[in-house]
Amino acid sequence: MKIYADNAATTRVSDHALKAMMPYFQEQYGNPSSLYELGQKAQEALDDARGRMARLLNCQAREIIFTGGGSEANNQAILTAAKLGAKQGKKHIISTAFEHHAVLHPLEALKEEGFDITLLDVHEHGLVTAEEVAQAIRSDTCLVTIMFANNEIGTIQPIKEIGKVCKEKGVLFHTDAVQAVGHEPIDVQDMNIDMLSLSAHKFHGPKGVGALYVKRGIVIAPLIRGGAQEKNKRAGTENVPLIMGMAAAMEDACENMEENSVKIRQMRDYLIDEISQIPHSVLNGDRQQRLSGNVNFCFEGIEGEGLLLLLDDKGVCASSGSACTSGSLDPSHVLLSIGRPHEIAHGSLRLSICEDNTIEEMQAIVRAVKEVVEYLRSISPVWTDLKQGKQQHII
Amino acid sequence: MKIYADNAATTRVSDHALKAMMPYFQEQYGNPSSLYELGQKAQEALDDARGRMARLLNCQAREIIFTGGGSEANNQAILTAAKLGAKQGKKHIISTAFEHHAVLHPLEALKEEGFDITLLDVHEHGLVTAEEVAQAIRSDTCLVTIMFANNEIGTIQPIKEIGKVCKEKGVLFHTDAVQAVGHEPIDVQDMNIDMLSLSAHKFHGPKGVGALYVKRGIVIAPLIRGGAQEKNKRAGTENVPLIMGMAAAMEDACENMEENSVKIRQMRDYLIDEISQIPHSVLNGDRQQRLSGNVNFCFEGIEGEGLLLLLDDKGVCASSGSACTSGSLDPSHVLLSIGRPHEIAHGSLRLSICEDNTIEEMQAIVRAVKEVVEYLRSISPVWTDLKQGKQQHII
Amino acid sequence: MALYSEKVMDHFRNPRNVGIIENADGIGEVGNARCGDIMKIYLKVDNDIITDIKFETFGCGSAIASSSMATELIKGKSVHEAMRLTNKAVVEALDGLPSHKVHCSVLAEEAIQAALKDYFTKKGLPFLTMPMTHRADCSCHEC
Amino acid sequence: MALYSEKVMDHFRNPRNVGIIENADGIGEVGNARCGDIMKIYLKVDNDIITDIKFETFGCGSAIASSSMATELIKGKSVHEAMRLTNKAVVEALDGLPSHKVHCSVLAEEAIQAALKDYFTKKGLPFLTMPMTHRADCSCHEC
Ligand SMILES: Cc1ncc(COP(=O)(O)O)c(C=O)c1O
Ligand SMILES: Cc1ncc(COP(=O)(O)O)c(C=O)c1O
């Protein structure tokens, strides 16, 4: 039996979300822009989904644009702020060192266009403070973009405080909330969020669909130009079935959030407590300010890939960082950003759990992790050196 | 009973496509970038889909990028050519006056960045010639982008001849083949196509997924930046289920193309012959060089929206132009491009049929169209004037 | 249909007062085919009372519905009451119009004003138009 | 698993010749933990024949599999034959490696060369490395 513990990479589509999608593939398949009933019914469905999602974020329906996922939403938010900034001669952007690549890479592209990018330090615990943001804001700052929760180490940033600072200083504030929506309470008004990205497949909705919230009054720059869909802000025939699945999944996630997180947190804490017992291991990211489902450890003397492959053999699906960089040989930029040395950063394990997991699964995971870490250390020359005192332990 | 005759706007997802998608929502839901088996199986599925689609276009798997639809593919193709062009100081682009907005609008954006855009005339029949393309090419031309088949009037451009010209002159050639893939034979090598856009929901695949073919050697510019998916050319967790549905639908469409088009063409020709009998009506677009399933007429003295709404009441789903501009009050730029005056262009009807339609449905459509046109003319002051000779007939 | 209210669809599907009045006392025509909307109103007036009214419309669903509703609203009314008909009243009577279709109600108002003006002119009476500050702009890009 | 061949997975899951040789005749260690790969090879040589070989590896699946395969390929061979072991032979014996993992096979070759060099040096013999033009570059960005 497989134990899926990589819900930060993607989730299983829930029965409810799938059920919400099904009628729109073969029955209500009309193009929402079409005049006839089949099309208008699709349009009504879209309006309904938009309204329901807006309510969950505490914004207005017209403040939500549907996108093809979280990456697209991030790219569009950053493009929007950059266009507005460039117009006013403001070309400074503040972010953090451990953002997702769907934020960092667009920022790098802007750098080539002459923007000045400040990446705030996230310190050992993987947290920035609102004061640090305030101090970094300059007269030419056009955007602060800081993720709600980190995808690797799960740390939750003080978004409300940062929002307050940005509002006071009159700077646009975007948050990549892909890991937070459906898992943490979010109120865009209360938190003074100007733009927010989300992605359905992180809360049991389908892959390939997401949304960007943009506060009314902000002139949104289109990333994909063409037809008049999404009020000219995002061209392309609307992905009606997947949008319906996203709305259903988001409703479930938000409505059951409290109940779920009690359960998930209990499992998470069990994992953290047990895995911490492995000698020369360290939890990455603040223990308190973290997502209910996130566990991330570094183990000295071993490398992550072998760990994952052997865990897979034992039926445990886990990751060593973000899924989308697994082809890379470099250690995670997130672990480096919290000060883990390269040699430690290579040996990381992320377990991300959800309400469908069970405590029995957690026990099996702990057993498997302990066995695999021990085995890999037994064949590691680094571990031999550490044991023999030829090298000093770092953790 | 409803008769769906708007397959150019979108299509019903086929049973086969849906079946191909289903395992990937709840069973094989892994992230293709993940190392464990669940992820690698998703990766294998993607590879398989890519290979099958490549074979159908006669290209290599690595020349295909999956996108969130046809609009995104068009935007990325144009961005790619523009970046390459700008590097070489080549800032001239050739296209046609009746491209889809997902081509025209990105071109307009480039115009603001200093690109020079030539939109070729498509003449009364809705066709350009390779010679016209050749004549328009300049030493600073970086891209020719011409649609394979027009989405409103269905005319098919001489793509192979245009490809030859572009190859000879060393200019990149992109074609928006969203309406053609699965309906017309396409061979990117034989036709010398450098880039090609397609969208699944135009051939009984799902909405919100498409692909861009880019010939090997062309440096693709990312539109959505982030994770390393699609070899760094398109970030975002891959939409595995929808990609599987797209590949299945494309296979069906291509494999049954001949058989389907015989059937569809027969129905189309029946519609054209019958509707032509309505006095003061005119077929839009060349009768020969057109998609098997496309019928497009203008009727003098009436306006299209009323026509569509009354057809809907009679169970006929049709459109008056492209679906994505139906919110607009302007007449179709496509009809204007073939020289229809505004007053005529307002009174258009597009019927786009597929292999699921029947000849009985065609008979019902003809009856409905005749009745509705007659009725709307009976309440039209323009028609009264035409009848009384106060105005001259244009068609 | 989400696009239009039930009322609009009813007046579109079953337009009241469609047709022509031969020897009308007032005729008004507004709009043009380039923009996609033409409305023509025919009035029969007896003792300052609009005893009959007919319309012909070339235009979209909401144009036809607006014409129908506007004629219903003033049929049997005095010409003076008719002059006070606003596009807003038409929109309200139709239970609303989508924002990009409000210009249809404006056209209906204008068509009736034009027909009344024709009536007054034919009678040799002065015609004072109402200030039309309430009007939505025509959103057709062509004119 | 699509990422690795069956052969790679077999050698990763059941690595041959894992361990340490006390009093080895030659020891070679290459790579560094920064890059995420370290391989250490221990040789026991009798009459120019490699009678025993062991390895320790810190690294990914293909690093462990490459070490295992490389040791298998030269176990029982003469040191001169062993010197001709190329990373290509390792890759082939493993039924291929993904392109971004080829550097693991290079490391294995280098580790064996290093162990042989240590053996020759200890014996006071000259050590001539093979020209390694066939080598894939290490694609780790850090070193
Ligand atoms: C010719 C053409 N190009 C592009 C598109 C855009 O495709 P999509 O809606 O999948 O973005 C369409 C249809 O909508 C089309 O007909
Ligand atoms: C924090 C964060 N931002 C953005 C993304 C990108 O979302 P998507 O894969 O839907 O494009 C992800 C996950 O992949 C994420 O974890």
PDB file of C-alpha atoms in Angstrom, chain A residues 104 171 258 298 314 368:
ATOM      1  CA  LEU A 104      11.870  34.427  -8.448  1.00  0.00           C
ATOM      2  CA  VAL A 171       3.114  50.037  -1.998  1.00  0.00           C
ATOM      3  CA  GLU A 258     -10.330  23.998  11.395  1.00  0.00           C
ATOM      4  CA  CYS A 298      17.809  17.577   6.993  1.00  0.00           C
ATOM      5  CA  LYS A 314       8.742   1.142   1.147  1.00  0.00           C
ATOM      6  CA  ALA A 368      10.636   3.759   7.030  1.00  0.00           C
TER       7      ALA A 368
END
